[in-house]
Amino acid sequence: MKIKNIKVTENLKKLVCVPLVGLIMATSLTGCDDEPKIEEIVSYEDYDDKIFDAGEHIISIPIDDPTQENMQYDYHEGYKPIGISTSAYGRYTYNYGKGKLLFVNEYPVKCTPTYKKGEGLLYTDFGKPVEYERETTQSGDNWQEFAPGEHIISIPLKTDSDDNTLYEYYDGYEPIGISTSAYGRYVYNYGGGCILYVNRDKVKCIKDENGTYTSFGVPEEDTKVLQK
């Protein structure tokens, strides 16, 4: 940590009842009529970035309720999603609690730290991949191509069962994770759930009415076949 500046008021110059060393270390002083005010401006610009090898940088981000409708999530270069969670609460009615999306880096990444009082340096932001080239994709007014791993969506699970359950297969995609939730004070009530999918192949997706891509796309190979 480097202290860039320390600003001292004129009252401090007149103060003679406290040693100079104490003035520099303290942020507030008592015992005198005129209390000096010291403003410290701290800079963390000189902290070094850190390189995380593939698989070493594991972080989660908060998400909105994924149990009510299809959701699309941002792709982060050099990372892949590996899990999803959701929670609920309430005595008699469903209330969304919190949810998380878990990521891990597929490539070495360079991360810049942030500082949090009491915890020190944190590397909780996505880093920049090292020696990574993103595949070229195309887009139109109402459609977008997604390279493998870039189209990340979840779909709700409307029911829960104690028995084995079969889920639908979507061409070009693979399921990454599943999450369910419950609520109720005395009895179990299903609180909703979701399945997380990521495209395994390059896909072409149609934009929805909200300007996002919450529907499954068509694999690029299938698109070429249809064009013939």
PDB file of C-alpha atoms in Angstrom:
ATOM      1  CA  MET A   1       0.000   0.000   0.000  1.00  0.00           C
ATOM      2  CA  LYS A   2       1.248   3.469  -0.854  1.00  0.00           C
ATOM      3  CA  ILE A   3      -0.146   6.660   0.621  1.00  0.00           C
ATOM      4  CA  LYS A   4      -0.137   9.225  -2.138  1.00  0.00           C
ATOM      5  CA  ASN A   5      -1.150  12.330  -0.180  1.00  0.00           C
ATOM      6  CA  ILE A   6      -1.933  13.436   3.351  1.00  0.00           C
ATOM      7  CA  LYS A   7      -3.868  16.703   3.641  1.00  0.00           C
ATOM      8  CA  VAL A   8      -3.546  18.617   6.892  1.00  0.00           C
ATOM      9  CA  THR A   9      -5.689  21.606   7.889  1.00  0.00           C
ATOM     10  CA  GLU A  10      -4.362  24.901   9.233  1.00  0.00           C
ATOM     11  CA  ASN A  11      -5.528  23.904  12.734  1.00  0.00           C
ATOM     12  CA  LEU A  12      -2.967  21.115  12.690  1.00  0.00           C
ATOM     13  CA  LYS A  13      -0.131  23.573  12.187  1.00  0.00           C
ATOM     14  CA  LYS A  14      -1.167  25.422  15.383  1.00  0.00           C
ATOM     15  CA  LEU A  15      -1.492  22.237  17.435  1.00  0.00           C
ATOM     16  CA  VAL A  16       1.311  21.799  19.984  1.00  0.00           C
ATOM     17  CA  CYS A  17      -0.218  19.402  22.511  1.00  0.00           C
ATOM     18  CA  VAL A  18       0.427  16.221  20.520  1.00  0.00           C
ATOM     19  CA  PRO A  19       3.733  14.909  19.120  1.00  0.00           C
ATOM     20  CA  LEU A  20       4.187  15.022  15.390  1.00  0.00           C
ATOM     21  CA  VAL A  21       4.411  11.234  15.048  1.00  0.00           C
ATOM     22  CA  GLY A  22       1.030  10.864  16.727  1.00  0.00           C
ATOM     23  CA  LEU A  23      -0.477  13.349  14.294  1.00  0.00           C
ATOM     24  CA  ILE A  24       0.576  11.334  11.267  1.00  0.00           C
ATOM     25  CA  MET A  25      -0.673   8.022  12.640  1.00  0.00           C
ATOM     26  CA  ALA A  26      -4.004   9.197  14.035  1.00  0.00           C
ATOM     27  CA  THR A  27      -7.154   9.962  12.090  1.00  0.00           C
ATOM     28  CA  SER A  28      -8.784  11.814  14.987  1.00  0.00           C
ATOM     29  CA  LEU A  29      -7.422  13.346  18.152  1.00  0.00           C
ATOM     30  CA  THR A  30      -8.997  14.315  21.445  1.00  0.00           C
ATOM     31  CA  GLY A  31      -7.894  16.487  24.333  1.00  0.00           C
ATOM     32  CA  CYS A  32      -7.645  19.756  22.445  1.00  0.00           C
ATOM     33  CA  ASP A  33     -10.158  22.404  21.558  1.00  0.00           C
ATOM     34  CA  ASP A  34      -9.277  22.391  17.867  1.00  0.00           C
ATOM     35  CA  GLU A  35      -9.228  18.862  16.452  1.00  0.00           C
ATOM     36  CA  PRO A  36      -7.144  18.399  13.314  1.00  0.00           C
ATOM     37  CA  LYS A  37      -8.629  16.599  10.316  1.00  0.00           C
ATOM     38  CA  ILE A  38      -6.394  14.319   8.307  1.00  0.00           C
ATOM     39  CA  GLU A  39      -7.543  13.002   4.939  1.00  0.00           C
ATOM     40  CA  GLU A  40      -5.620  10.027   3.562  1.00  0.00           C
ATOM     41  CA  ILE A  41      -5.753   9.290  -0.115  1.00  0.00           C
ATOM     42  CA  VAL A  42      -4.612   5.732  -0.702  1.00  0.00           C
ATOM     43  CA  SER A  43      -3.661   4.253  -4.056  1.00  0.00           C
ATOM     44  CA  TYR A  44      -3.476   0.565  -4.950  1.00  0.00           C
ATOM     45  CA  GLU A  45      -2.323   1.166  -8.501  1.00  0.00           C
ATOM     46  CA  ASP A  46       1.063  -0.353  -7.896  1.00  0.00           C
ATOM     47  CA  TYR A  47      -0.171  -3.788  -6.879  1.00  0.00           C
ATOM     48  CA  ASP A  48       0.950  -6.367  -9.405  1.00  0.00           C
ATOM     49  CA  ASP A  49      -1.488  -8.334 -11.544  1.00  0.00           C
ATOM     50  CA  LYS A  50      -1.541 -12.078 -10.990  1.00  0.00           C
ATOM     51  CA  ILE A  51      -1.442 -14.848 -13.562  1.00  0.00           C
ATOM     52  CA  PHE A  52      -3.762 -17.803 -12.905  1.00  0.00           C
ATOM     53  CA  ASP A  53      -3.061 -20.985 -14.841  1.00  0.00           C
ATOM     54  CA  ALA A  54      -5.950 -22.832 -16.466  1.00  0.00           C
ATOM     55  CA  GLY A  55      -8.342 -24.138 -13.817  1.00  0.00           C
ATOM     56  CA  GLU A  56      -6.979 -21.965 -10.988  1.00  0.00           C
ATOM     57  CA  HIS A  57      -9.304 -18.944 -11.146  1.00  0.00           C
ATOM     58  CA  ILE A  58     -12.719 -20.055  -9.879  1.00  0.00           C
ATOM     59  CA  ILE A  59     -15.288 -17.320  -9.251  1.00  0.00           C
ATOM     60  CA  SER A  60     -19.057 -16.959  -8.994  1.00  0.00           C
ATOM     61  CA  ILE A  61     -21.375 -14.128  -9.959  1.00  0.00           C
ATOM     62  CA  PRO A  62     -24.910 -13.361  -8.669  1.00  0.00           C
ATOM     63  CA  ILE A  63     -27.835 -13.975 -11.027  1.00  0.00           C
ATOM     64  CA  ASP A  64     -31.512 -13.057 -11.192  1.00  0.00           C
ATOM     65  CA  ASP A  65     -34.216 -15.658 -10.630  1.00  0.00           C
ATOM     66  CA  PRO A  66     -33.658 -18.427 -13.232  1.00  0.00           C
ATOM     67  CA  THR A  67     -36.747 -20.440 -12.266  1.00  0.00           C
ATOM     68  CA  GLN A  68     -39.426 -18.388 -14.011  1.00  0.00           C
ATOM     69  CA  GLU A  69     -38.210 -17.936 -17.591  1.00  0.00           C
ATOM     70  CA  ASN A  70     -35.324 -18.675 -19.919  1.00  0.00           C
ATOM     71  CA  MET A  71     -32.242 -16.644 -19.083  1.00  0.00           C
ATOM     72  CA  GLN A  72     -29.121 -15.774 -21.080  1.00  0.00           C
ATOM     73  CA  TYR A  73     -25.803 -15.116 -19.341  1.00  0.00           C
ATOM     74  CA  ASP A  74     -22.775 -13.165 -20.509  1.00  0.00           C
ATOM     75  CA  TYR A  75     -19.829 -15.042 -21.897  1.00  0.00           C
ATOM     76  CA  HIS A  76     -16.416 -14.113 -20.474  1.00  0.00           C
ATOM     77  CA  GLU A  77     -13.379 -14.733 -22.654  1.00  0.00           C
ATOM     78  CA  GLY A  78     -11.169 -17.491 -21.329  1.00  0.00           C
ATOM     79  CA  TYR A  79     -13.803 -18.834 -18.909  1.00  0.00           C
ATOM     80  CA  LYS A  80     -16.481 -21.508 -18.973  1.00  0.00           C
ATOM     81  CA  PRO A  81     -19.505 -21.959 -16.671  1.00  0.00           C
ATOM     82  CA  ILE A  82     -19.456 -25.113 -14.556  1.00  0.00           C
ATOM     83  CA  GLY A  83     -22.501 -24.800 -12.312  1.00  0.00           C
ATOM     84  CA  ILE A  84     -25.592 -22.873 -11.249  1.00  0.00           C
ATOM     85  CA  SER A  85     -27.487 -22.487  -7.976  1.00  0.00           C
ATOM     86  CA  THR A  86     -30.786 -20.980  -6.839  1.00  0.00           C
ATOM     87  CA  SER A  87     -32.591 -20.651  -3.509  1.00  0.00           C
ATOM     88  CA  ALA A  88     -36.040 -19.756  -2.182  1.00  0.00           C
ATOM     89  CA  TYR A  89     -37.658 -18.754   1.101  1.00  0.00           C
ATOM     90  CA  GLY A  90     -41.096 -18.094   2.590  1.00  0.00           C
ATOM     91  CA  ARG A  91     -43.534 -19.717   4.997  1.00  0.00           C
ATOM     92  CA  TYR A  92     -46.429 -20.138   2.608  1.00  0.00           C
ATOM     93  CA  THR A  93     -45.450 -18.447  -0.665  1.00  0.00           C
ATOM     94  CA  TYR A  94     -42.425 -18.563  -2.922  1.00  0.00           C
ATOM     95  CA  ASN A  95     -39.824 -15.817  -2.711  1.00  0.00           C
ATOM     96  CA  TYR A  96     -36.609 -15.880  -4.660  1.00  0.00           C
ATOM     97  CA  GLY A  97     -33.547 -15.946  -2.440  1.00  0.00           C
ATOM     98  CA  LYS A  98     -30.229 -15.795  -4.239  1.00  0.00           C
ATOM     99  CA  GLY A  99     -28.547 -17.505  -7.143  1.00  0.00           C
ATOM    100  CA  LYS A 100     -25.020 -17.955  -8.428  1.00  0.00           C
ATOM    101  CA  LEU A 101     -23.281 -18.885 -11.641  1.00  0.00           C
ATOM    102  CA  LEU A 102     -19.916 -20.585 -11.220  1.00  0.00           C
ATOM    103  CA  PHE A 103     -17.034 -20.087 -13.666  1.00  0.00           C
ATOM    104  CA  VAL A 104     -13.515 -21.456 -14.070  1.00  0.00           C
ATOM    105  CA  ASN A 105     -10.805 -20.254 -16.448  1.00  0.00           C
ATOM    106  CA  GLU A 106     -10.012 -22.513 -19.405  1.00  0.00           C
ATOM    107  CA  TYR A 107      -6.880 -20.548 -20.303  1.00  0.00           C
ATOM    108  CA  PRO A 108      -4.226 -18.715 -18.302  1.00  0.00           C
ATOM    109  CA  VAL A 109      -5.613 -15.308 -17.305  1.00  0.00           C
ATOM    110  CA  LYS A 110      -4.139 -12.105 -15.938  1.00  0.00           C
ATOM    111  CA  CYS A 111      -6.219 -10.664 -13.066  1.00  0.00           C
ATOM    112  CA  THR A 112      -6.090  -7.240 -11.454  1.00  0.00           C
ATOM    113  CA  PRO A 113      -6.780  -7.201  -7.706  1.00  0.00           C
ATOM    114  CA  THR A 114      -9.168  -5.026  -5.746  1.00  0.00           C
ATOM    115  CA  TYR A 115      -8.774  -4.164  -2.090  1.00  0.00           C
ATOM    116  CA  LYS A 116     -11.440  -4.754   0.564  1.00  0.00           C
ATOM    117  CA  LYS A 117     -10.939  -3.648   4.136  1.00  0.00           C
ATOM    118  CA  GLY A 118     -10.506  -6.601   6.438  1.00  0.00           C
ATOM    119  CA  GLU A 119      -9.961  -9.033   3.570  1.00  0.00           C
ATOM    120  CA  GLY A 120      -7.006  -7.579   1.714  1.00  0.00           C
ATOM    121  CA  LEU A 121      -6.435  -8.116  -1.992  1.00  0.00           C
ATOM    122  CA  LEU A 122      -9.208  -9.932  -3.832  1.00  0.00           C
ATOM    123  CA  TYR A 123      -9.195 -11.401  -7.326  1.00  0.00           C
ATOM    124  CA  THR A 124     -12.964 -11.590  -7.785  1.00  0.00           C
ATOM    125  CA  ASP A 125     -13.164  -9.976 -11.228  1.00  0.00           C
ATOM    126  CA  PHE A 126     -12.757 -11.838 -14.502  1.00  0.00           C
ATOM    127  CA  GLY A 127      -9.243 -11.680 -15.846  1.00  0.00           C
ATOM    128  CA  LYS A 128      -7.954 -11.248 -19.373  1.00  0.00           C
ATOM    129  CA  PRO A 129      -6.882 -14.452 -21.138  1.00  0.00           C
ATOM    130  CA  VAL A 130      -3.258 -14.771 -22.139  1.00  0.00           C
ATOM    131  CA  GLU A 131      -2.500 -15.941 -25.694  1.00  0.00           C
ATOM    132  CA  TYR A 132      -6.157 -16.525 -26.521  1.00  0.00           C
ATOM    133  CA  GLU A 133      -7.865 -15.929 -29.856  1.00  0.00           C
ATOM    134  CA  ARG A 134     -11.644 -15.688 -30.020  1.00  0.00           C
ATOM    135  CA  GLU A 135     -13.344 -17.403 -32.944  1.00  0.00           C
ATOM    136  CA  THR A 136     -14.865 -15.074 -35.508  1.00  0.00           C
ATOM    137  CA  THR A 137     -18.669 -14.906 -35.587  1.00  0.00           C
ATOM    138  CA  GLN A 138     -21.220 -13.022 -37.633  1.00  0.00           C
ATOM    139  CA  SER A 139     -24.480 -11.263 -36.796  1.00  0.00           C
ATOM    140  CA  GLY A 140     -27.493  -9.663 -38.459  1.00  0.00           C
ATOM    141  CA  ASP A 141     -30.358  -7.427 -37.438  1.00  0.00           C
ATOM    142  CA  ASN A 142     -32.190 -10.175 -35.566  1.00  0.00           C
ATOM    143  CA  TRP A 143     -29.692 -13.021 -35.361  1.00  0.00           C
ATOM    144  CA  GLN A 144     -26.266 -13.794 -33.898  1.00  0.00           C
ATOM    145  CA  GLU A 145     -23.703 -16.551 -34.257  1.00  0.00           C
ATOM    146  CA  PHE A 146     -22.131 -17.909 -31.087  1.00  0.00           C
ATOM    147  CA  ALA A 147     -18.825 -19.761 -31.105  1.00  0.00           C
ATOM    148  CA  PRO A 148     -18.623 -22.919 -28.972  1.00  0.00           C
ATOM    149  CA  GLY A 149     -18.998 -22.072 -25.284  1.00  0.00           C
ATOM    150  CA  GLU A 150     -20.357 -18.557 -25.852  1.00  0.00           C
ATOM    151  CA  HIS A 151     -24.122 -19.167 -25.706  1.00  0.00           C
ATOM    152  CA  ILE A 152     -24.961 -19.744 -22.044  1.00  0.00           C
ATOM    153  CA  ILE A 153     -28.641 -20.146 -21.141  1.00  0.00           C
ATOM    154  CA  SER A 154     -30.809 -21.697 -18.449  1.00  0.00           C
ATOM    155  CA  ILE A 155     -34.348 -23.011 -18.712  1.00  0.00           C
ATOM    156  CA  PRO A 156     -36.781 -23.390 -15.795  1.00  0.00           C
ATOM    157  CA  LEU A 157     -37.876 -26.698 -14.314  1.00  0.00           C
ATOM    158  CA  LYS A 158     -41.566 -26.336 -13.596  1.00  0.00           C
ATOM    159  CA  THR A 159     -41.947 -29.516 -11.533  1.00  0.00           C
ATOM    160  CA  ASP A 160     -39.884 -31.616  -9.163  1.00  0.00           C
ATOM    161  CA  SER A 161     -40.102 -35.363  -8.682  1.00  0.00           C
ATOM    162  CA  ASP A 162     -38.728 -37.989  -6.327  1.00  0.00           C
ATOM    163  CA  ASP A 163     -38.343 -40.358  -9.274  1.00  0.00           C
ATOM    164  CA  ASN A 164     -35.746 -40.457 -12.011  1.00  0.00           C
ATOM    165  CA  THR A 165     -36.391 -37.680 -14.500  1.00  0.00           C
ATOM    166  CA  LEU A 166     -35.722 -37.489 -18.221  1.00  0.00           C
ATOM    167  CA  TYR A 167     -34.818 -34.127 -19.748  1.00  0.00           C
ATOM    168  CA  GLU A 168     -34.964 -32.964 -23.335  1.00  0.00           C
ATOM    169  CA  TYR A 169     -31.866 -33.028 -25.530  1.00  0.00           C
ATOM    170  CA  TYR A 170     -30.964 -29.929 -27.552  1.00  0.00           C
ATOM    171  CA  ASP A 171     -28.775 -30.420 -30.598  1.00  0.00           C
ATOM    172  CA  GLY A 172     -25.460 -28.568 -30.331  1.00  0.00           C
ATOM    173  CA  TYR A 173     -25.713 -28.001 -26.571  1.00  0.00           C
ATOM    174  CA  GLU A 174     -24.621 -29.781 -23.435  1.00  0.00           C
ATOM    175  CA  PRO A 175     -26.129 -29.535 -19.922  1.00  0.00           C
ATOM    176  CA  ILE A 176     -23.668 -28.097 -17.406  1.00  0.00           C
ATOM    177  CA  GLY A 177     -25.631 -28.037 -14.160  1.00  0.00           C
ATOM    178  CA  ILE A 178     -29.004 -28.322 -12.449  1.00  0.00           C
ATOM    179  CA  SER A 179     -30.444 -26.532  -9.427  1.00  0.00           C
ATOM    180  CA  THR A 180     -33.697 -26.777  -7.446  1.00  0.00           C
ATOM    181  CA  SER A 181     -35.090 -24.895  -4.454  1.00  0.00           C
ATOM    182  CA  ALA A 182     -37.792 -25.248  -1.795  1.00  0.00           C
ATOM    183  CA  TYR A 183     -39.749 -23.118   0.690  1.00  0.00           C
ATOM    184  CA  GLY A 184     -42.222 -23.612   3.531  1.00  0.00           C
ATOM    185  CA  ARG A 185     -42.178 -23.567   7.303  1.00  0.00           C
ATOM    186  CA  TYR A 186     -43.724 -26.955   8.060  1.00  0.00           C
ATOM    187  CA  VAL A 187     -43.997 -28.773   4.743  1.00  0.00           C
ATOM    188  CA  TYR A 188     -41.930 -29.038   1.586  1.00  0.00           C
ATOM    189  CA  ASN A 189     -42.981 -26.817  -1.290  1.00  0.00           C
ATOM    190  CA  TYR A 190     -41.129 -26.871  -4.558  1.00  0.00           C
ATOM    191  CA  GLY A 191     -39.572 -23.469  -5.137  1.00  0.00           C
ATOM    192  CA  GLY A 192     -38.539 -23.864  -8.750  1.00  0.00           C
ATOM    193  CA  GLY A 193     -35.366 -24.907 -10.474  1.00  0.00           C
ATOM    194  CA  CYS A 194     -33.407 -24.687 -13.698  1.00  0.00           C
ATOM    195  CA  ILE A 195     -30.938 -26.439 -15.967  1.00  0.00           C
ATOM    196  CA  LEU A 196     -27.884 -24.657 -17.343  1.00  0.00           C
ATOM    197  CA  TYR A 197     -26.834 -25.287 -20.951  1.00  0.00           C
ATOM    198  CA  VAL A 198     -23.827 -24.208 -23.022  1.00  0.00           C
ATOM    199  CA  ASN A 199     -23.438 -24.600 -26.770  1.00  0.00           C
ATOM    200  CA  ARG A 200     -20.991 -27.288 -27.757  1.00  0.00           C
ATOM    201  CA  ASP A 201     -21.089 -26.329 -31.449  1.00  0.00           C
ATOM    202  CA  LYS A 202     -21.198 -23.039 -33.260  1.00  0.00           C
ATOM    203  CA  VAL A 203     -24.859 -21.992 -33.341  1.00  0.00           C
ATOM    204  CA  LYS A 204     -27.053 -19.378 -34.968  1.00  0.00           C
ATOM    205  CA  CYS A 205     -29.619 -17.820 -32.622  1.00  0.00           C
ATOM    206  CA  ILE A 206     -32.637 -15.596 -33.213  1.00  0.00           C
ATOM    207  CA  LYS A 207     -33.014 -12.479 -31.048  1.00  0.00           C
ATOM    208  CA  ASP A 208     -36.062 -12.427 -28.774  1.00  0.00           C
ATOM    209  CA  GLU A 209     -38.390  -9.505 -28.088  1.00  0.00           C
ATOM    210  CA  ASN A 210     -36.139  -8.306 -25.241  1.00  0.00           C
ATOM    211  CA  GLY A 211     -33.085  -8.114 -27.472  1.00  0.00           C
ATOM    212  CA  THR A 212     -31.428 -11.178 -25.928  1.00  0.00           C
ATOM    213  CA  TYR A 213     -30.915 -14.767 -27.075  1.00  0.00           C
ATOM    214  CA  THR A 214     -32.815 -16.954 -24.637  1.00  0.00           C
ATOM    215  CA  SER A 215     -33.807 -19.693 -27.117  1.00  0.00           C
ATOM    216  CA  PHE A 216     -31.640 -22.557 -28.289  1.00  0.00           C
ATOM    217  CA  GLY A 217     -29.859 -21.910 -31.557  1.00  0.00           C
ATOM    218  CA  VAL A 218     -29.320 -24.096 -34.615  1.00  0.00           C
ATOM    219  CA  PRO A 219     -25.870 -25.696 -35.010  1.00  0.00           C
ATOM    220  CA  GLU A 220     -23.877 -24.152 -37.850  1.00  0.00           C
ATOM    221  CA  GLU A 221     -23.538 -27.452 -39.718  1.00  0.00           C
ATOM    222  CA  ASP A 222     -27.328 -27.857 -39.730  1.00  0.00           C
ATOM    223  CA  THR A 223     -27.690 -24.310 -41.024  1.00  0.00           C
ATOM    224  CA  LYS A 224     -25.394 -25.058 -43.994  1.00  0.00           C
ATOM    225  CA  VAL A 225     -27.367 -28.195 -44.827  1.00  0.00           C
ATOM    226  CA  LEU A 226     -30.631 -26.236 -44.805  1.00  0.00           C
ATOM    227  CA  GLN A 227     -29.164 -23.594 -47.130  1.00  0.00           C
ATOM    228  CA  LYS A 228     -28.356 -26.252 -49.751  1.00  0.00           C
TER     229      LYS A 228
END
